[in-house]
Coordinates of C-alpha atoms in Angstrom, one line a residue:
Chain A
X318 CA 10.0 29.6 -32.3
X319 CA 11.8 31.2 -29.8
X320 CA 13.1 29.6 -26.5
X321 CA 14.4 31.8 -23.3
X322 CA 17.0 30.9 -21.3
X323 CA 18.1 32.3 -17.9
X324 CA 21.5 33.4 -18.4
X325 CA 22.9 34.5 -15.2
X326 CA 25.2 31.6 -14.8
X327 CA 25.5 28.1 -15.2
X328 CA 24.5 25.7 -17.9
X329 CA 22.7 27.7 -20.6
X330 CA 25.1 27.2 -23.2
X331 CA 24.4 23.5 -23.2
X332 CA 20.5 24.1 -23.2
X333 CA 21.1 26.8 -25.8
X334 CA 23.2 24.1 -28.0
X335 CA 19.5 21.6 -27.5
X336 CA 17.2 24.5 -28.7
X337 CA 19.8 25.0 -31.6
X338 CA 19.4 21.2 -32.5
X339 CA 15.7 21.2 -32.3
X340 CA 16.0 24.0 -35.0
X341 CA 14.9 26.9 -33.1
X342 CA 16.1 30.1 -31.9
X343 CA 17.3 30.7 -28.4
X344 CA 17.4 33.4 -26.4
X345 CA 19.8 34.3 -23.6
X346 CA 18.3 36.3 -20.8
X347 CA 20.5 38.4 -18.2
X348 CA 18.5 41.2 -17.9
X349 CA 14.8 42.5 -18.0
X350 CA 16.1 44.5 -21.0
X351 CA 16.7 41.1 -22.5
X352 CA 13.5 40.0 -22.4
X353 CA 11.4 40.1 -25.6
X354 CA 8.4 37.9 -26.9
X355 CA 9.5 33.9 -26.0
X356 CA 7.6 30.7 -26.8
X357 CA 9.5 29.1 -23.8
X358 CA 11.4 29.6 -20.8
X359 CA 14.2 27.3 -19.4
X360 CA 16.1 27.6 -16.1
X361 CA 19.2 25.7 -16.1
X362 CA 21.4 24.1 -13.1
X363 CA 24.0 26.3 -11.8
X364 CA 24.6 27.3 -7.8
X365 CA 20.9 28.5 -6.8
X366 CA 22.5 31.1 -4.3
X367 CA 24.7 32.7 -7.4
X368 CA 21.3 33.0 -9.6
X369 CA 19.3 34.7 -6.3
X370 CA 22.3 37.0 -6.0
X371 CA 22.7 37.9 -9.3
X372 CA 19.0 38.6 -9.6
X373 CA 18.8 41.8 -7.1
X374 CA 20.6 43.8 -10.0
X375 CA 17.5 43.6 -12.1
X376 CA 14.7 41.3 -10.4
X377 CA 14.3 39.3 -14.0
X378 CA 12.8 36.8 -11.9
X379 CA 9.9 39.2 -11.4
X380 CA 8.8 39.3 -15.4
X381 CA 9.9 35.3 -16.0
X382 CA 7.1 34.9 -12.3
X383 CA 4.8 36.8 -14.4
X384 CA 5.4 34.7 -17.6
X385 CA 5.2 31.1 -15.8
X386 CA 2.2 31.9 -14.1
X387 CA 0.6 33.2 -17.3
X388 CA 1.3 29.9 -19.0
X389 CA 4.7 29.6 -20.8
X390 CA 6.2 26.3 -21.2
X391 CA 9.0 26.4 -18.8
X392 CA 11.4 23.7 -18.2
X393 CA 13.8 23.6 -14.9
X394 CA 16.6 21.6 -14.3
X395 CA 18.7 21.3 -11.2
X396 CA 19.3 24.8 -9.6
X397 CA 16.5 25.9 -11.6
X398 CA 13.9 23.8 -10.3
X399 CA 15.1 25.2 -6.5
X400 CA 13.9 28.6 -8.2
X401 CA 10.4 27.1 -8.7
X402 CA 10.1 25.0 -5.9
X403 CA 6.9 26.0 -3.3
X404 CA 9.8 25.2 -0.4
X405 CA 13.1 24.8 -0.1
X406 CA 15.3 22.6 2.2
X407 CA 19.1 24.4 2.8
X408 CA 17.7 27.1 0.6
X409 CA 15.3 29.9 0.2
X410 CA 12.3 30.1 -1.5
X411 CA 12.6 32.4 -4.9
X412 CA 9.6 32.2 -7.3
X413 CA 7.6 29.5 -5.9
X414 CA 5.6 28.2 -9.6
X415 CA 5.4 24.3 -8.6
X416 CA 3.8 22.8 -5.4
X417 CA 7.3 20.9 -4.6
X418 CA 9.2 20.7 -1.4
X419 CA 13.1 20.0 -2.6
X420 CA 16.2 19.4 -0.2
X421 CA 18.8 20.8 -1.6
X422 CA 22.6 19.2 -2.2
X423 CA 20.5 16.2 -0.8
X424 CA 22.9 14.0 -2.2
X425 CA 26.0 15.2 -0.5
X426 CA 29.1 16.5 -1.8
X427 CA 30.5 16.5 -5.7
X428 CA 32.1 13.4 -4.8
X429 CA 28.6 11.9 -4.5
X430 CA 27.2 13.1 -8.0
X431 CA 26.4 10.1 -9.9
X432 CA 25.2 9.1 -13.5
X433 CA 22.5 7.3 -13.1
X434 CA 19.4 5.5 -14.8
X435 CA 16.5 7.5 -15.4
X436 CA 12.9 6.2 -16.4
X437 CA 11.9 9.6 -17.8
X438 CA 8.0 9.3 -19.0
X439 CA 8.4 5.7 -20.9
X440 CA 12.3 5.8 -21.7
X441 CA 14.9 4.7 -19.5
X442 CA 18.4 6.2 -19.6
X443 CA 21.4 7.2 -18.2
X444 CA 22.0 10.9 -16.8
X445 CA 24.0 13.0 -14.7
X446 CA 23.2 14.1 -11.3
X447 CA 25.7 16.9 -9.9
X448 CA 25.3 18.2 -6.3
X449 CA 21.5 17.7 -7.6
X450 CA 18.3 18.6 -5.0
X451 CA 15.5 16.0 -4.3
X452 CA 12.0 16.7 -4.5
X453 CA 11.4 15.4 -1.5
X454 CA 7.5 16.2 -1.3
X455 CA 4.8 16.7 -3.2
X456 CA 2.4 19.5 -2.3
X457 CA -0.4 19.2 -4.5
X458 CA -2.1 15.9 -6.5
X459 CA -2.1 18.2 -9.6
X460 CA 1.9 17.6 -9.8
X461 CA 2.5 14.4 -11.5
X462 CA 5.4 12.1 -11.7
X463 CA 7.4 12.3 -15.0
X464 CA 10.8 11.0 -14.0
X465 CA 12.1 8.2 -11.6
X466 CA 15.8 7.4 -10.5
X467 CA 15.4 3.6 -9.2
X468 CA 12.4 4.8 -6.4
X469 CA 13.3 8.6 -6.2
X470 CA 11.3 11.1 -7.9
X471 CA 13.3 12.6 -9.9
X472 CA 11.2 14.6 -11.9
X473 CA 7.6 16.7 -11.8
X474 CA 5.3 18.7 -14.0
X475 CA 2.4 20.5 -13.5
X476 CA 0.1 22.4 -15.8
X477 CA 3.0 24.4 -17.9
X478 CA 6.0 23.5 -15.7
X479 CA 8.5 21.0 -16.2
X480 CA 11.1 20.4 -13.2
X481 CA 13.9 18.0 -13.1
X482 CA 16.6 17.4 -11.3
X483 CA 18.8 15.7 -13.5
X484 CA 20.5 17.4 -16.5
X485 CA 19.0 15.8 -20.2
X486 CA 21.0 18.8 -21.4
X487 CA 24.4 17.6 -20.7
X488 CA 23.1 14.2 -23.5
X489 CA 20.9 15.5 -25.4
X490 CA 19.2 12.4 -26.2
X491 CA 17.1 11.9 -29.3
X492 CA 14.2 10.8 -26.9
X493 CA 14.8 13.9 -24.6
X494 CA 15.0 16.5 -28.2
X495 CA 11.5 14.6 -29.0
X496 CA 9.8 15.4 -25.7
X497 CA 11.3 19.1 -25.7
X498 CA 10.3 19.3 -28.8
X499 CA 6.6 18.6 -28.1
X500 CA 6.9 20.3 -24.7
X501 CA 7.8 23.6 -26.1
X502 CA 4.9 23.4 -29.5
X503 CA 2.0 22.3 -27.3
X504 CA 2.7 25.1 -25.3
X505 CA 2.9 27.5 -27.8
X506 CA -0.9 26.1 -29.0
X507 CA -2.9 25.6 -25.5
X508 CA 0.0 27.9 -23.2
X509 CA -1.4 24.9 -20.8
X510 CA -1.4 21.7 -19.9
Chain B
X1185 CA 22.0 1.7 -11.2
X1186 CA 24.1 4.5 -10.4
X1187 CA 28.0 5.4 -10.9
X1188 CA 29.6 8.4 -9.0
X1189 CA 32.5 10.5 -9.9
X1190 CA 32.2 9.5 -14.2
X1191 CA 34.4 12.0 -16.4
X1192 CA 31.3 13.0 -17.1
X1193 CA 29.8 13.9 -13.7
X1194 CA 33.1 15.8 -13.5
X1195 CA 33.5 18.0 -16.4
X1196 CA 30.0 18.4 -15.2
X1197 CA 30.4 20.1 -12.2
X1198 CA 32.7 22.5 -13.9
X1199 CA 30.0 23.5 -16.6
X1200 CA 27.3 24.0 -14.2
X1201 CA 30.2 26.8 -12.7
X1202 CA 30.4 28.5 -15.7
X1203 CA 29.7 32.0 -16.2
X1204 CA 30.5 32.5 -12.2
X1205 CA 33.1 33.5 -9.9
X1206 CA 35.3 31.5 -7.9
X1207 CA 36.7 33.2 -4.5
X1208 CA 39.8 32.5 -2.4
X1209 CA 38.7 32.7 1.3
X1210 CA 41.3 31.3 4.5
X1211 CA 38.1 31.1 6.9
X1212 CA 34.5 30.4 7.3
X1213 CA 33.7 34.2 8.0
X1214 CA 35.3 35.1 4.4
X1215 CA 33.4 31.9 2.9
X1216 CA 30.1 33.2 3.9
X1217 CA 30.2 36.9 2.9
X1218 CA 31.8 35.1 -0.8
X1219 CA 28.5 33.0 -1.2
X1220 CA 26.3 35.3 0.1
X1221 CA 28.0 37.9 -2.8
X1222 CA 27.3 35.5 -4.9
X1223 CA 30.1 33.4 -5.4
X1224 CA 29.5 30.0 -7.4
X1225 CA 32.1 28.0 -5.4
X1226 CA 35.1 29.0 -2.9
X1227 CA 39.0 27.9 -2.5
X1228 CA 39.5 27.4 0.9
X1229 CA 43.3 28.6 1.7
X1230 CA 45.7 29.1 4.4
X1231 CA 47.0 32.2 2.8
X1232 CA 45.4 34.1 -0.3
X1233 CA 48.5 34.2 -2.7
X1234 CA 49.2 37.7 -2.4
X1235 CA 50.3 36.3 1.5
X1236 CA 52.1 33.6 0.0
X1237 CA 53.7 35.9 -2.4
X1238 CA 55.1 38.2 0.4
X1239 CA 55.8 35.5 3.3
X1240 CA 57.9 33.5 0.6
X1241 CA 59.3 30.0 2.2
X1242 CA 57.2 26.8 0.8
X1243 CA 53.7 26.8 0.4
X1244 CA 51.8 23.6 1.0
X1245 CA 48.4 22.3 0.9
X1246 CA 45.9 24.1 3.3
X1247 CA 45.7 22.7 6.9
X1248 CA 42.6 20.4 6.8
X1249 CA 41.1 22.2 10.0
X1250 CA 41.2 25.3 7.4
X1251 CA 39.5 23.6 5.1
X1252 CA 36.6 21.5 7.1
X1253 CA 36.1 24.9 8.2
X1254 CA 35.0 26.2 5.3
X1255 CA 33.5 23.6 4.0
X1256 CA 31.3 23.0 7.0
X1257 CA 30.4 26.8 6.7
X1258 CA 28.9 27.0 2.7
X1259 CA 26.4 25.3 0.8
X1260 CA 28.2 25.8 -2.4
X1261 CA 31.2 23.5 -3.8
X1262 CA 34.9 24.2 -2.1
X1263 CA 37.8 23.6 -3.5
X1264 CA 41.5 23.5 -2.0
X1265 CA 44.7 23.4 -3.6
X1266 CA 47.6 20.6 -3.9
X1267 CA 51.1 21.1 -4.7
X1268 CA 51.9 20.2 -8.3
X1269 CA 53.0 16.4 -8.4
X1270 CA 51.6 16.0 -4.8
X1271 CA 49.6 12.9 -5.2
X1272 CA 49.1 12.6 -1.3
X1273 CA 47.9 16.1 -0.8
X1274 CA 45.2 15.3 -3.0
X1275 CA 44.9 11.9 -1.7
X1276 CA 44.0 13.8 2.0
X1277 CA 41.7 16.3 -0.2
X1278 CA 40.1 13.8 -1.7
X1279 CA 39.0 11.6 1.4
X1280 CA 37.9 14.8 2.8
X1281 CA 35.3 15.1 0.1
X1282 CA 36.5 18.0 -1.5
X1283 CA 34.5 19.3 -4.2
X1284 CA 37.2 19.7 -6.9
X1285 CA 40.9 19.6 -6.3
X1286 CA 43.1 22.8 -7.6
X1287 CA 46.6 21.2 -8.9
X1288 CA 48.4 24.5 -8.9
X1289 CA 51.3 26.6 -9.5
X1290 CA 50.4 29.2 -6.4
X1291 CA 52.1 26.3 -4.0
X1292 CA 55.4 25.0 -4.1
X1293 CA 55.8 22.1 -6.7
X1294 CA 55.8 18.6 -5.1
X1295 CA 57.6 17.2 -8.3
X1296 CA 59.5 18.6 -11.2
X1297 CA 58.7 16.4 -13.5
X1298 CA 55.3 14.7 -13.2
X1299 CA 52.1 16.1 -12.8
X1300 CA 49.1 14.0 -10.8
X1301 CA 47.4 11.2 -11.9
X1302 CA 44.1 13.0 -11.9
X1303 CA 42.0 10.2 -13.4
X1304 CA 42.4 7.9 -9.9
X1305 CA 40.7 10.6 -7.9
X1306 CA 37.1 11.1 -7.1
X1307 CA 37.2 14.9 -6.8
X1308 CA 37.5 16.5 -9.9
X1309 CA 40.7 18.7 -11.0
X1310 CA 41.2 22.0 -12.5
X1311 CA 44.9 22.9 -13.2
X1312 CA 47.0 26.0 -14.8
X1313 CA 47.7 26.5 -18.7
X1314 CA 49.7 29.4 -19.3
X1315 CA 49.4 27.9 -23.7
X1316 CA 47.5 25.2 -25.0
X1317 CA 49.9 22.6 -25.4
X1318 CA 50.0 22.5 -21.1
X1319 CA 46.1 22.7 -21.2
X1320 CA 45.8 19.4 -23.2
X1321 CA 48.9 17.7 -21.2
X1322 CA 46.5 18.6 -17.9
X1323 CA 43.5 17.3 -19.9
X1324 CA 44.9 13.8 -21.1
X1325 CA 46.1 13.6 -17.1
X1326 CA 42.2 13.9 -16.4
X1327 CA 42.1 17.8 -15.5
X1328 CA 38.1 18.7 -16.0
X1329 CA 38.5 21.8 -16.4
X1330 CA 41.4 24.7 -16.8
X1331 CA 42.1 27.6 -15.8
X1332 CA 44.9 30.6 -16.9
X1333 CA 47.9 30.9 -14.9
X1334 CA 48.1 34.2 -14.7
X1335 CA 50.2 35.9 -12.5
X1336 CA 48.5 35.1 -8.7
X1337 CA 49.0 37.5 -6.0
X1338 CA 49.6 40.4 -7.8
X1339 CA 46.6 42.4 -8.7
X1340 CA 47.8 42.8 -12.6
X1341 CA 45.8 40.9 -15.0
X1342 CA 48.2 41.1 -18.1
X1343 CA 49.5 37.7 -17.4
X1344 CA 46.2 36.3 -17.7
X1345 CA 45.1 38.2 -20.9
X1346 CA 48.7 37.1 -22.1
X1347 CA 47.4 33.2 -21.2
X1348 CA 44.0 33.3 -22.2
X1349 CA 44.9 35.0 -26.1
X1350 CA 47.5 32.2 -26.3
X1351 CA 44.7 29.6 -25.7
X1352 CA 42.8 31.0 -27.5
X1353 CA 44.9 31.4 -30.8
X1354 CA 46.3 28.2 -30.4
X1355 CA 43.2 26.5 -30.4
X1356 CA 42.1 28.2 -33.5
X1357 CA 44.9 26.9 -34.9
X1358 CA 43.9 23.8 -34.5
X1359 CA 40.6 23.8 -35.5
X1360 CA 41.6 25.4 -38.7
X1361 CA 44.3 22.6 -39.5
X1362 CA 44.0 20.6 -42.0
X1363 CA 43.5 16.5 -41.2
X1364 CA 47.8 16.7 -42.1
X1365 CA 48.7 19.4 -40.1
X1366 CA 47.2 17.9 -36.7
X1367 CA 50.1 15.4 -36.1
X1368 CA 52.9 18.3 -36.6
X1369 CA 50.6 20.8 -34.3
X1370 CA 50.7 17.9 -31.6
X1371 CA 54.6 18.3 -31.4
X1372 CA 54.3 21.9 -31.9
X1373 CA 52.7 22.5 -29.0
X1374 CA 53.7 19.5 -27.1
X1375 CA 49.8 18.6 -26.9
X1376 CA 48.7 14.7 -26.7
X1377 CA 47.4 14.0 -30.1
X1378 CA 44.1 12.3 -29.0
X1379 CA 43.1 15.5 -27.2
X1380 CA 43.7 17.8 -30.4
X1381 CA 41.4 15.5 -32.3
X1382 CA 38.8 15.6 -29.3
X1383 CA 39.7 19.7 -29.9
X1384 CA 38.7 19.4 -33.3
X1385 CA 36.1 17.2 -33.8
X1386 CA 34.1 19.6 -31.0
X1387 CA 35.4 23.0 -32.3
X1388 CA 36.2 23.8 -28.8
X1389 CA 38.4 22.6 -25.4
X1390 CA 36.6 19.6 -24.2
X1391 CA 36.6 21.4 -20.9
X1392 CA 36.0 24.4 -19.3
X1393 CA 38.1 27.3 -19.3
X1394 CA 38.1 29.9 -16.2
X1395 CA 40.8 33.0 -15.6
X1396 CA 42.6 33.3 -13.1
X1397 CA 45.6 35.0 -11.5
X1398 CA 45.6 39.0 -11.1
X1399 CA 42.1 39.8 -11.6
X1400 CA 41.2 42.5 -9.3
X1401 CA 38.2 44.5 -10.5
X1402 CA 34.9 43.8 -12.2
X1403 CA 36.6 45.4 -15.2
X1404 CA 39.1 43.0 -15.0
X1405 CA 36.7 40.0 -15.0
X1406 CA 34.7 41.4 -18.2
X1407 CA 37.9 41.8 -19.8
X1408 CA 38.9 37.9 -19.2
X1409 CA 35.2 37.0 -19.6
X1410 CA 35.1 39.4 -23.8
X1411 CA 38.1 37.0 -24.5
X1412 CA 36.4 33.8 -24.2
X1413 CA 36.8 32.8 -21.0
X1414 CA 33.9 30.5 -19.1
X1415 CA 34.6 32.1 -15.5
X1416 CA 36.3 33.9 -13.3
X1417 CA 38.5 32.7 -10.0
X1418 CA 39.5 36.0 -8.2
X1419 CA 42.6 35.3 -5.3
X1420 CA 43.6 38.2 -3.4
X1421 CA 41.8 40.6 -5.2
X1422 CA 38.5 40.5 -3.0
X1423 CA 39.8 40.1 0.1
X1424 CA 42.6 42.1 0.1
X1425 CA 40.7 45.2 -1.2
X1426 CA 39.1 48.2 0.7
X1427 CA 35.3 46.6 1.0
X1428 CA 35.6 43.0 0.3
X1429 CA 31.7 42.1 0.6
X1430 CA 30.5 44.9 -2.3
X1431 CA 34.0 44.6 -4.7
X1432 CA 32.8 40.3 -4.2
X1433 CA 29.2 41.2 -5.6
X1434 CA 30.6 43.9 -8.4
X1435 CA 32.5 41.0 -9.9
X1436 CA 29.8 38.5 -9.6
X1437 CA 27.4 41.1 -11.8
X1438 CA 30.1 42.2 -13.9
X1439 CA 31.0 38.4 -15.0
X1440 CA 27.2 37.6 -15.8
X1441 CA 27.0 41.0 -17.9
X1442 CA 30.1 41.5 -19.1
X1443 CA 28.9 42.8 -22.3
X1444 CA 27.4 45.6 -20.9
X1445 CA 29.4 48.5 -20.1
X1446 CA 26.3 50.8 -18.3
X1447 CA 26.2 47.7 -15.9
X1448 CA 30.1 47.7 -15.4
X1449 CA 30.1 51.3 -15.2
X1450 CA 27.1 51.1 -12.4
X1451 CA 28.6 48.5 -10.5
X1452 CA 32.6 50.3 -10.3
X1453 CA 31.1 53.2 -8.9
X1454 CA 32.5 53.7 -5.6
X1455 CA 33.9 50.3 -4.8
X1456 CA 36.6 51.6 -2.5
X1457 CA 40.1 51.0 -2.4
X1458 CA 41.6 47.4 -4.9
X1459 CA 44.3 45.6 -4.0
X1460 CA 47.5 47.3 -4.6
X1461 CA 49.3 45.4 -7.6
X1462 CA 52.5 44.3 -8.2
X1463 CA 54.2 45.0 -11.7
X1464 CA 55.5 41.6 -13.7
X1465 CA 58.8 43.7 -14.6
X1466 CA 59.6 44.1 -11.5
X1467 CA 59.5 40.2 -10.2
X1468 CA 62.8 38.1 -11.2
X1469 CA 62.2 35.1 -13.0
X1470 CA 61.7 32.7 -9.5
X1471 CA 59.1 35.0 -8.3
X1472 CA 57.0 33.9 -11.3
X1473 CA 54.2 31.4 -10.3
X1474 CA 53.4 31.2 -13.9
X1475 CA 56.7 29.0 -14.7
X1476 CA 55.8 26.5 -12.6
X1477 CA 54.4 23.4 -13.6
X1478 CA 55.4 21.7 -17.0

C-alpha cells in the first residue's frame, strides 16, 4: 500500500512518519513527475497561499483534481482542506473536491492557536489547532459531520474525502492510526464511500 | 476545553513552516509581493540587515507602526525581531499578537549575559545557533524552533553552511553516544543535559531547524536545504537584488525542489542582478553578527 503526500511545504514529514507507522509506504509528491500509482492521497497544513504558489511551476494539483474526483481516499488537514474547499473565506478557491465553505485564519493570530478537545467520530481527544480555518458552511447534505471541537465543526467527509482542520498528525493517536488505517484500505476496495 | 499558546501549539506553528521561505520585508508593499511569491511567513523590519550592516549605530526592535503595518497587510504569520536579552521588546511584540518572536543576533544585544525567558511568552520563539550546544541552551529557554546564524547582511552563505554542518555533526554525535558518553557531551558542548536526552531519544532536534544569514540565490537555499535544513529565511537577499518579486518566487521553488537541479537550473535563468556580497575576511571581529549571543 502506497500513500501520496503533497510535498510542496508544510507538514508532510509528520504525515509521512503516520503512514510509516501504519506499515506502509509513503510517497512524497512535488512534482507531476512524482506522481506514480497511489492507494491514497494526503494534503497536509502548511500556508495555503505558499502551496497555490508553488503549484504554477507544475500544476500537480491538476493530476491529484483528477485522482480525488476519480475516487482516491484523500485526507486533508488544515491548509489542505482550503485546497478542497467549494469556497473560500480570505482565500481563493484551488481544487474545489468538498461542498464546504471554510474562513480561513478564522481563529485569529498564532497567539490564538489552541489545543483543544476533539470528539472525532466516537473518540474524544486533545489536538492542536494552529492558525487553523473553520468550515463555516456546509454546502451539500451528502457532507457529514465526523469531528466536533465543543459545538464547531471541525471536521467533514464526503464520499472519498476526508477534511479536517485540526492536525491528528502532530499525535498520532492509536485511535486516529486505526481510523487511517481503515480509511486508506476501504478505499483501496470500493475507491468510494 | 481549549488551551492556547501549549509548547506544543508552538513547535507547531514552526513545523507547519517547514520546507518554506521566510522573507524580511520593512513595509506592507514588500509584504505583499513576499506572500504573493510564495512566502510561508514574513519578518517585518525597520531595516533589512544588509541596512543595518552599513548604517551601523544600535539596532533595536522594529517600530510597532512598522510592524502593524505589515501585519495588517498579509494573511500569513509575521514575525519581528527583539534584541537578545530584551524581555520588554518582546513583551511589546507579544501584546501585539505577533506570530513568532525572532530573538536575534541581527540587533544590538539587550544583555550580555542572559538570553529571554521564552517560556512566559505567548508568541513562539526562534533564535540563532551558530553549534549545537547554543541550539539546546535556546531550546531549554523555550526557543520552538532554530535557526543558523549565518552571517546576515552580507549575501555570502559560507557562514551558514559553516553553522548548519556543525549542527549537524554535533548532533550525530550525540545520537551515536553511548548512554556514558551523554553526560561528558553535555559539558562538551555546553548543552542542557535534559535536551540531549530529548536529542536522543527522538534521533533528531526536538525543533525545527531553518538557515538563515547570507542566502541570496535559489542555489543558495538548495544548498542549505541538501544539508538538512527544514527552511529557508532569506534577509536582504530578495529585496536588495535586481527583481525582488521573480528572485522571491525562484527561491520559494527552489526550496520545495531542491533536489532537482533541471528545476534550479530553470528557475536561475535570468533572475537579474543578486545582492552584492560582502566577504567574511574582510569584516573585523565586531562586525560579526554571528558572535553575538551566548
Amino acid at each position: 500500500m502506497k500513500v501520496g503526500i503533497l510535498s510542496f511545504q508544510g507538514s508532510f514529514l509528520d504525515h509521512s512518519k503516520s503512514i510509516h507507522e501504519l506499515g506502509y509506504e509513503s510517497l512524497l509528491i512535488k512534482q507531476s513527475k512524482d506522481l506514480t500509482s497511489v492507494d491514497a492521497l494526503i494534503l497536509p497544513g502548511g500556508e495555503s497561499t505558499a502551496m497555490k504558489k508553488i503549484n504554477q511551476f507544475s500544476n500537480l494539483l491538476t493530476d491529484l483534481d483528477l485522482l480525488i474526483k476519480d475516487g482516491i481516499p484523500t485526507l486533508t488537514t488544515c491548509a489542505g482542506t482550503i485546497l478542497l474547499a467549494k469556497e473560500v473565506i480570505g482565500g481563493e478557491v484551488t481544487i474545489p473536491n468538498i461542498d464546504i465553505e471554510v474562513t480561513r485564519n478564522a481563529y485569529g493570530r498564532q497567539t490564538e492557536s489552541f489545543e483543544g478537545s476533539v470528539k472525532f467520530f466516537e473518540n474524544e481527544d486533545i489536538y492542536c489547532f494552529i492558525r487553523a480555518p473553520k468550515i463555516s458552511k456546509i454546502l451539500s447534505d451528502t457532507v457529514n459531520v465526523i469531528a466536533q471541537h465543543n459545538d464547531e465543526i471541525v471536521g467533514v467527509a464526503q464520499k472519498n474525502v476526508a477534511s479536517l482542520t485540526f492536525h491528528p498528525e502532530l499525535n498520532n493517536d492509536e485511535y486516529y492510526l486505526n481510523w487511517l488505517n481503515d480509511f486508506i484500505k476501504e478505499g483501496k476496495n470500493v475507491r468510494s464511500f | 476545553m481549549k488551551i492556547e499558546s501549549t509548547n506544543k501549539v508552538k513547535k507547531g506553528l514552526a513545523e507547519m513552516l517547514k520546507g518554506g521561505v521566510i522573507m524580511d520585508v520593512v513595509n506592507a508593499e514588500q509584504a505583499k509581493i513576499a506572500e504573493k511569491a510564495g512566502a510561508v511567513a514574513v519578518m517585518a523590519l525597520e531595516r533589512i540587515p544588509a541596512d543595518i550592516r552599513a548604517d551601523g549605530g544600535v539596532a533595536r526592535m522594529s517600530s510597532v507602526g512598522v510592524i502593524q503595518e505589515v501585519m495588517d497587510s498579509v494573511s500569513i504569520p509575521v514575525m519581528a525581531k527583539a534584541r537578545i536579552g530584551h524581555f520588554v521588546e518582546a513583551q511589546i511584540l507579544d501584546s501585539l499578537g505577533i506570530d513568532f518572536i525572532d530573538e536575534s543576533e541581527v540587533l544590538t544585544p539587550a544583555d550580555e549575559v542572559n538570553h529571554i525567558n521564552k517560556q512566559s511568552f505567548k508568541a513562539p520563539f526562534v533564535c540563532g545557533a551558530t553549534g549545537l550546544g547554543e541550539a539546546t541552551r535556546r531550546i531549554a529557554e523555550g526557543a520552538s524552533m532554530i535557526r543558523t546564524k549565518g552571517e546576515a547582511g552580507t549575501g555570502n552563505v559560507v557562514e551558514a553552511v559553516r553553522h548548519m554542518r556543525t549542527i549537524t555533526n554535533e548532533l550525530n554525535e550525540v545520537i551515536a553516544c553511548d548512554e556514558n558518553e551523554i553526560v561528558a557531551l553535555s559539558k562538551k558542548f555546553r548543552a542542557p543535559l535534559n535536551v540531549l536526552e530529548e536529542i536522543k531519544e527522538q534521533n533528531k532536534l526536538p525543533v525545527v531547524n531553518f538557515a538563515a544569514g547570507g542566502i541570496a540565490t535559489p542555489a543558495d537555499a538548495a544548498l542549505m536545504m541538501q544539508l538538512g535544513c527544514d527552511g529557508v529565511f532569506v534577509g536582504s537577499g530578495i529585496f536588495k537584488s535586481g527583481d525582488p518579486a521573480e528572485r522571491a518566487e525562484a527561491i520559494v521553488i527552489a526550496t520545495t525542489n531542491y533536489n532537482d537541479p533541471k528545476v534550479l537550473s530553470e528557475v536561475s535563468k535570468d533572475l537579474g542582478e543578486p545582492m552584492v556580497g560582502i566577504n567574511i575576511d574582510t569584516l573585523s571581529e565586531e562586525e560579526k553578527l554571528a558572535k553575538r549571543g551566548w
